[in-house]
Coordinates of C-alpha atoms in Angstrom, one line a residue:
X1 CA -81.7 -2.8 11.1
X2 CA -83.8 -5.3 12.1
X3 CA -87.6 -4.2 11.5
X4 CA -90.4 -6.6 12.7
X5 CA -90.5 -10.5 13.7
X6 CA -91.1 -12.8 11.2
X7 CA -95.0 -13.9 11.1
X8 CA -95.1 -16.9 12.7
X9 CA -98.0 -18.5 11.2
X10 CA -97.2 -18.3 7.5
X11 CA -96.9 -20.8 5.4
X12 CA -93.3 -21.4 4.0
X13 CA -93.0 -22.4 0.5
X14 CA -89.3 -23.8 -0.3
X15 CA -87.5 -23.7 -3.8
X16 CA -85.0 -26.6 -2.8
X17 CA -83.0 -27.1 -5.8
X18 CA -81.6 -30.5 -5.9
X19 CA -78.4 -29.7 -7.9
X20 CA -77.0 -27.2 -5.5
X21 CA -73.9 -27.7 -3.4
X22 CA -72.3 -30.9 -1.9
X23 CA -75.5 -31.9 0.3
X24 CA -77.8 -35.0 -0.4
X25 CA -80.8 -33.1 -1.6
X26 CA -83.3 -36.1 -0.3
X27 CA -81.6 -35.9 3.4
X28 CA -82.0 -32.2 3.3
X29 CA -85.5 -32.3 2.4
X30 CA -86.3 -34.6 5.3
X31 CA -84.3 -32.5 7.3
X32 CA -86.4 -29.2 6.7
X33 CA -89.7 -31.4 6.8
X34 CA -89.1 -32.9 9.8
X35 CA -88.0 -29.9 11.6
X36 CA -91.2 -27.8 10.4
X37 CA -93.5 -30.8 11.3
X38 CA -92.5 -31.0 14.3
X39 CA -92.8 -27.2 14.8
X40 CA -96.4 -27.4 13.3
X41 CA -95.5 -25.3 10.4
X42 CA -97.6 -25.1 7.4
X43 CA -95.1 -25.6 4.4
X44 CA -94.6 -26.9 1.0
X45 CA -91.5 -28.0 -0.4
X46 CA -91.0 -27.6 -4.5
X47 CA -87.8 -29.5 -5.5
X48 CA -86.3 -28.0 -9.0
X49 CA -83.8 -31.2 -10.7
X50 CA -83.0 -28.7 -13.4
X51 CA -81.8 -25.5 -12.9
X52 CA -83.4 -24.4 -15.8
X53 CA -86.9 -24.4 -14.2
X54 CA -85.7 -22.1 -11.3
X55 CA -87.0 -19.4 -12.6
X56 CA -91.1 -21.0 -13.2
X57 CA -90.6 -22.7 -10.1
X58 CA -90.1 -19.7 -8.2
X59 CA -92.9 -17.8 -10.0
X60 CA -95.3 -20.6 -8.9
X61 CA -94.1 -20.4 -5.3
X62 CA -94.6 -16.9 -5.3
X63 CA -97.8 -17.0 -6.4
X64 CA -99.3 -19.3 -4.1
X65 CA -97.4 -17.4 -1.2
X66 CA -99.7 -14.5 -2.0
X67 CA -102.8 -16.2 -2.0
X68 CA -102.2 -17.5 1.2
X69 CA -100.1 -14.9 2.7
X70 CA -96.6 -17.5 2.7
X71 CA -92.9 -16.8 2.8
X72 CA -90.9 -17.7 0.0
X73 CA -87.8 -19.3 1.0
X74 CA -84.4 -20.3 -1.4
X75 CA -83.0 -23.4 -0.2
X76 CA -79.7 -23.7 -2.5
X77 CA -76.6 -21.8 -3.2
X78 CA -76.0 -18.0 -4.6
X79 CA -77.8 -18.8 -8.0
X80 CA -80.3 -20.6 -6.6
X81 CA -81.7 -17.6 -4.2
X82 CA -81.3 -15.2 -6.9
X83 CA -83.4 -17.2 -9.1
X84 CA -85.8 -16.9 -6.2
X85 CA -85.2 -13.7 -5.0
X86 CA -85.9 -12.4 -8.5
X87 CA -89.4 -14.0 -8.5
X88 CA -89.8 -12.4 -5.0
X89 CA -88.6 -9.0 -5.9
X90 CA -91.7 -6.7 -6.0
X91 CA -94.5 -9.1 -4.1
X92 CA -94.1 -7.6 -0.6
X93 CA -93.7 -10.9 0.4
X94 CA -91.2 -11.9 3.2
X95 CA -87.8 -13.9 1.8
X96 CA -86.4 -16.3 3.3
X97 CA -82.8 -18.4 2.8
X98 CA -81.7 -22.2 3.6
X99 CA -77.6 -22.1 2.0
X100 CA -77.0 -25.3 0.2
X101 CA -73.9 -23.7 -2.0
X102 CA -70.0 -23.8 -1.9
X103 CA -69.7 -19.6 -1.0
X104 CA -73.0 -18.6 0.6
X105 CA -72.0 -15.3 0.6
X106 CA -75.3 -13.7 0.6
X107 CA -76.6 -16.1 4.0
X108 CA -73.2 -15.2 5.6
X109 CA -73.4 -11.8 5.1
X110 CA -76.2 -11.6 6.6
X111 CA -75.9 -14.1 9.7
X112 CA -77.9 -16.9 8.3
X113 CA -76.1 -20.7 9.5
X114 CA -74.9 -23.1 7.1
X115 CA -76.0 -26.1 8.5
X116 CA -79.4 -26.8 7.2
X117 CA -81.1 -27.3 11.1
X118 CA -80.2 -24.1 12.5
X119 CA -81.5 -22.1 9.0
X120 CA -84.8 -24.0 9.7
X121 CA -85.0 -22.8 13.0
X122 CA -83.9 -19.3 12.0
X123 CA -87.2 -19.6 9.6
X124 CA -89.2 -20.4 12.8
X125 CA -88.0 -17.8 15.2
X126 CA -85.8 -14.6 12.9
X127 CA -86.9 -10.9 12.3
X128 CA -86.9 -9.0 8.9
X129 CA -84.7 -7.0 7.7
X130 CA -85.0 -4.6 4.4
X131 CA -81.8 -5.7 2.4
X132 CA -80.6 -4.0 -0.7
X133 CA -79.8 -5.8 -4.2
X134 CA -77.9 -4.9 -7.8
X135 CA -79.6 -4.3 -11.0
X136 CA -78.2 -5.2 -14.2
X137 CA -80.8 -4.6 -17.2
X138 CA -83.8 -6.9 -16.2
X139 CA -81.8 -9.0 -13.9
X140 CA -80.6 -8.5 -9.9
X141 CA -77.8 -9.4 -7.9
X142 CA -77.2 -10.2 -4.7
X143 CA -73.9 -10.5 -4.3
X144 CA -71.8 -9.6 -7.5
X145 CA -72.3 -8.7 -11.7
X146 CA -69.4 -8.4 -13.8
X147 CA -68.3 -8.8 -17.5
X148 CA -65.3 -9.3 -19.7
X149 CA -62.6 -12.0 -18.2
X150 CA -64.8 -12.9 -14.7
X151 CA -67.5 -14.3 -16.3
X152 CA -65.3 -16.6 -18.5
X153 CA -63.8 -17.3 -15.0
X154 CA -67.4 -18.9 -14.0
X155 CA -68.1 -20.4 -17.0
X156 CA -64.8 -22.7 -16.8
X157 CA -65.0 -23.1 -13.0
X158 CA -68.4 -24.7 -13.6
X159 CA -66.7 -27.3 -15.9
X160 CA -64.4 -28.0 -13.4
X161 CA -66.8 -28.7 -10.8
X162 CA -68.6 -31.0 -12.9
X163 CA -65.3 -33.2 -13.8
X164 CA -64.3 -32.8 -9.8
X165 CA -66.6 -31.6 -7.7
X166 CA -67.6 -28.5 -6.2
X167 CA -65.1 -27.6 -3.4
X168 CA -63.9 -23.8 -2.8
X169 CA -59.9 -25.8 -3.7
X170 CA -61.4 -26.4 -7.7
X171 CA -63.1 -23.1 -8.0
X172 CA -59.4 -21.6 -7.1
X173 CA -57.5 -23.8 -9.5
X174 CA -60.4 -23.2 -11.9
X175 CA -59.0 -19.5 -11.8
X176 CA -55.4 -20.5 -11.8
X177 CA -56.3 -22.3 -15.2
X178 CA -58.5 -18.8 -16.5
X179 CA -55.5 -16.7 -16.3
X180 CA -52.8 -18.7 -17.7
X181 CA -55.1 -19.0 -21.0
X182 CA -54.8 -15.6 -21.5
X183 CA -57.7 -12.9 -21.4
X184 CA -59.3 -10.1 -24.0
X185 CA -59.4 -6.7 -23.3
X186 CA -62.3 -4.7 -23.3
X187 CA -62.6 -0.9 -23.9
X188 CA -65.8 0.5 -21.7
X189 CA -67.8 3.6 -22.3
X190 CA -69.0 4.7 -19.2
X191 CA -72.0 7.3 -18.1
X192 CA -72.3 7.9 -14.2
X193 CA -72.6 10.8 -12.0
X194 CA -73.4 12.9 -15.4
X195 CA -69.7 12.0 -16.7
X196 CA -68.7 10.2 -19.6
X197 CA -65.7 8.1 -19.5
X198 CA -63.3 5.4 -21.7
X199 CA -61.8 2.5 -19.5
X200 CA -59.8 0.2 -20.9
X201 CA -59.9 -2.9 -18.5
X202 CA -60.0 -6.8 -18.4
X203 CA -62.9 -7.0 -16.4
X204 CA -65.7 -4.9 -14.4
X205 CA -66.5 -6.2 -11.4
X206 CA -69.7 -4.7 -9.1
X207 CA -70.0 -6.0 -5.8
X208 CA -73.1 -5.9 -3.7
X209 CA -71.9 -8.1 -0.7
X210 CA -70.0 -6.1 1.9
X211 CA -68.2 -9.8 2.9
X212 CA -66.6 -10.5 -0.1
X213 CA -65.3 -7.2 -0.6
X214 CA -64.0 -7.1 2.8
X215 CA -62.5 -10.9 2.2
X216 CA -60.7 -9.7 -0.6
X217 CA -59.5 -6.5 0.7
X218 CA -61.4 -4.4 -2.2
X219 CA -62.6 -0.7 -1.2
X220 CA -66.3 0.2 -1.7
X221 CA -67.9 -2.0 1.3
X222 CA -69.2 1.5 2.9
X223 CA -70.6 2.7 -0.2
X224 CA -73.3 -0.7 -0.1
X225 CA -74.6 0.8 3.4
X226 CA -75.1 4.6 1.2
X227 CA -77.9 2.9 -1.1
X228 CA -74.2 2.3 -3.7
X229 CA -72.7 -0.3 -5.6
X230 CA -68.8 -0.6 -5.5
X231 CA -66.8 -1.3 -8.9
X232 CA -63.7 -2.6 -9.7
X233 CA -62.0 -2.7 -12.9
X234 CA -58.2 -4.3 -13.2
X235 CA -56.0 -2.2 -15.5
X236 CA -54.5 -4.4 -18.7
X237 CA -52.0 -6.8 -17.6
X238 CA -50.4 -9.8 -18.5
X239 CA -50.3 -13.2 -17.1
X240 CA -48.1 -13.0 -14.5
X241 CA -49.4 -10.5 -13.1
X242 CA -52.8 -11.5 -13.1
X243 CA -52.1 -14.6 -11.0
X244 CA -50.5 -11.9 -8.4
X245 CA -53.4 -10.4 -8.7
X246 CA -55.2 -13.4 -7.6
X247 CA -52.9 -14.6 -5.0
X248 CA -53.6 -10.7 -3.6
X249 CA -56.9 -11.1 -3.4
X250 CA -56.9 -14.7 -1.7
X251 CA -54.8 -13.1 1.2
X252 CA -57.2 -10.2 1.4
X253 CA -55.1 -7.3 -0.4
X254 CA -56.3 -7.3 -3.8
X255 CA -57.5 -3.0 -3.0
X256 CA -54.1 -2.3 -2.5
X257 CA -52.7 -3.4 -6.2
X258 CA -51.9 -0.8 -8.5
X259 CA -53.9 -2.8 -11.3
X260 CA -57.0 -2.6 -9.5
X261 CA -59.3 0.7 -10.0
X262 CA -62.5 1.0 -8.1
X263 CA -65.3 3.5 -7.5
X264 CA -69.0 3.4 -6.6
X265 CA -72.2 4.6 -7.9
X266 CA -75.9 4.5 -7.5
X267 CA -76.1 4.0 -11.3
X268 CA -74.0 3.3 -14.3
X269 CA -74.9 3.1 -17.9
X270 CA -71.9 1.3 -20.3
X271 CA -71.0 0.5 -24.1
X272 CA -68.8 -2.3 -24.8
X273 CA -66.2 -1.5 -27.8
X274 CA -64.1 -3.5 -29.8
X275 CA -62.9 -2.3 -33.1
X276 CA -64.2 0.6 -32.8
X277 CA -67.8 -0.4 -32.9
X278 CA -70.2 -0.7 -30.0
X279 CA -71.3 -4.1 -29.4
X280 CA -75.0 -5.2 -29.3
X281 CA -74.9 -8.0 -26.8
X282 CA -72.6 -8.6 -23.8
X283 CA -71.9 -11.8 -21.6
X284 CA -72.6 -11.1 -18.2
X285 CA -72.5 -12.7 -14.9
X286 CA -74.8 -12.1 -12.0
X287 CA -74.1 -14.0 -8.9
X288 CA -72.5 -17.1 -10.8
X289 CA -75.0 -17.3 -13.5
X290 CA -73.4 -16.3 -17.3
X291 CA -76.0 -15.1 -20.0
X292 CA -76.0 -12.8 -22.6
X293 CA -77.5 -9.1 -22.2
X294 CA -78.3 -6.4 -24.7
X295 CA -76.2 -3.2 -24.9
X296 CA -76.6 -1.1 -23.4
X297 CA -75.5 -2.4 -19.5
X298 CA -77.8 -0.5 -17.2
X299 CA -76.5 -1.1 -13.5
X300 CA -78.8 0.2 -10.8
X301 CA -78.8 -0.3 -6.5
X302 CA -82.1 -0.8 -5.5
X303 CA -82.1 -0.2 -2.0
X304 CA -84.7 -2.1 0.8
X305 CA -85.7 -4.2 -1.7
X306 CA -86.2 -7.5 -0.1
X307 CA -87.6 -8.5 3.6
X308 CA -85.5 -11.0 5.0
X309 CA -85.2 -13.4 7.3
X310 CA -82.4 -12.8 9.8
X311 CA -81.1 -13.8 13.0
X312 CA -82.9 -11.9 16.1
X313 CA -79.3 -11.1 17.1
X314 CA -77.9 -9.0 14.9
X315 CA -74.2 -9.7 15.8
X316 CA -75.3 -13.2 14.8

């Protein structure tokens, strides 16, 4: 629920990364300084060319938002605001959101616009609210973490974007592409709720964003609103059936497959095994972003841990 009004006199310092989405970077800057000039709103804007430098970027926004009492604000797709969101986790400051991406599932789950104007004036005149994120390790999520065959997924869907674009009509062929390659199968020990378990599963899939779950007709969207994180896992399959699987989830019945097992926890520990043998590092995605994590996989809600800035209605 909506808790208190966003303070109007702080200053707002932006993270605009340049590379996100299908925007021109240069018209959306003027577009945000314009708007907040006009408004008489102190604010600074640091563009970030490479992604790489997210992360310092953000740090150095965050810090000078304490000194003078700011807002931090994201302006870019998923990977972009949890770049930012991880600098902002733990400061007490206020967060804010401008989407530049291709899903923005995180801005439309919560009621923040698309078009660049009305998220400036959302900035201006919205109310916090105490939003919950994932834990993987030392890393959060805001929308989804997974391993095993989704984060191969990304990692060619990103190479598709770059030869054609970015355009929600790539990242679906980019799957399309995935499963016909074929896939590995992992086997998963699992600790939660003081049980040990083996799964045997393609990929593990935790969702943190009630309106991609809902999108894609997978079960666990309550549990996000219990302080949980809801889990998938698809069942070994072949080809075929994995492109079912995907055609399911595009028409919103993916919950429904017999392939698909889900669950939800506060907190999961897992082992990776192949051959046998635990594995000592992991690829992982988190929100779009691929990297490599040491084994033990620690997942972890963390409840109320941002302050964002919503819409004053919240039907919005």
């Amino acid at each position: 629920m909506p808790a208190a009004r966003s303070p109007a006199d702080a200053p707002l310092f932006i993270v605009l990364n340049t590379g996100s989405g299908s925007q021109d970077a240069g018209h959306t800057r003027e577009v945000i300084e314009r708007l907040l000039g006009e408004a008489g709103r102190r604010h600074r804007v640091l563009p970030v060319q490479d992604g790489r430098r997210l992360p310092a970027v953000a740090w150095q926004a965050v810090q000078e938002a304490r000194m003078q009492q700011g807002i931090v604000v994201a302006a870019g797709g998923d990977g972009t605001i949890n770049a930012v969101a991880q600098a902002v986790l733990g400061s007490g400051l206020p967060f804010g959101v401008l989407p530049q991406g291709t899903f923005n599932y995180f801005s439309r789950e919560y009621g923040i616009p698309a078009d660049t104007e009305s998220a400036v004036q959302l900035l201006l005149n919205g109310r916090l609210r105490s939003v919950q994120v994932g834990r993987v390790n030392d890393r959060i999520f805001l929308v989804n973490a997974s391993l095993g065959l989704y984060p191969v997924l990304l990692e060619n869907r990103e190479d598709w974007k770059r030869q054609f674009g970015r355009s929600r009509v790539v990242a679906l062929w980019a799957g399309v592409v995935t499963l016909l390659r074929g896939h590995r199968r992992m086997t998963l020990e699992m600790e939660h709720a003081g049980r040990l378990r083996t799964l045997h599963t393609s990929t593990l899939f935790v969702g943190n964003n009630r309106l991609q779950l809902e999108q894609t007709g997978l079960d666990g969207a309550d549990a996000l609103d219990q302080g949980r994180l809801a889990a998938l896992a698809l069942r070994p399959t072949g080809r075929l059936a994995m492109l079912w699987l995907l055609a399911r989830g595009a028409f919103g019945r993916l919950g429904a497959a017999d392939e698909v097992q889900s669950f939800s926890f506060s907190s999961l520990r897992l082992s990776v095994l192949r051959r046998g043998r635990r594995r000592s590092r992991i690829k992982v995605a988190t929100d779009g972003e691929v990297s490599w994590m040491r084994a033990p996989i620690e997942f972890r809600a963390l409840p109320d841990a941002l302050s964002l800035i919503v819409p004053d209605d919240e039907t919005a």
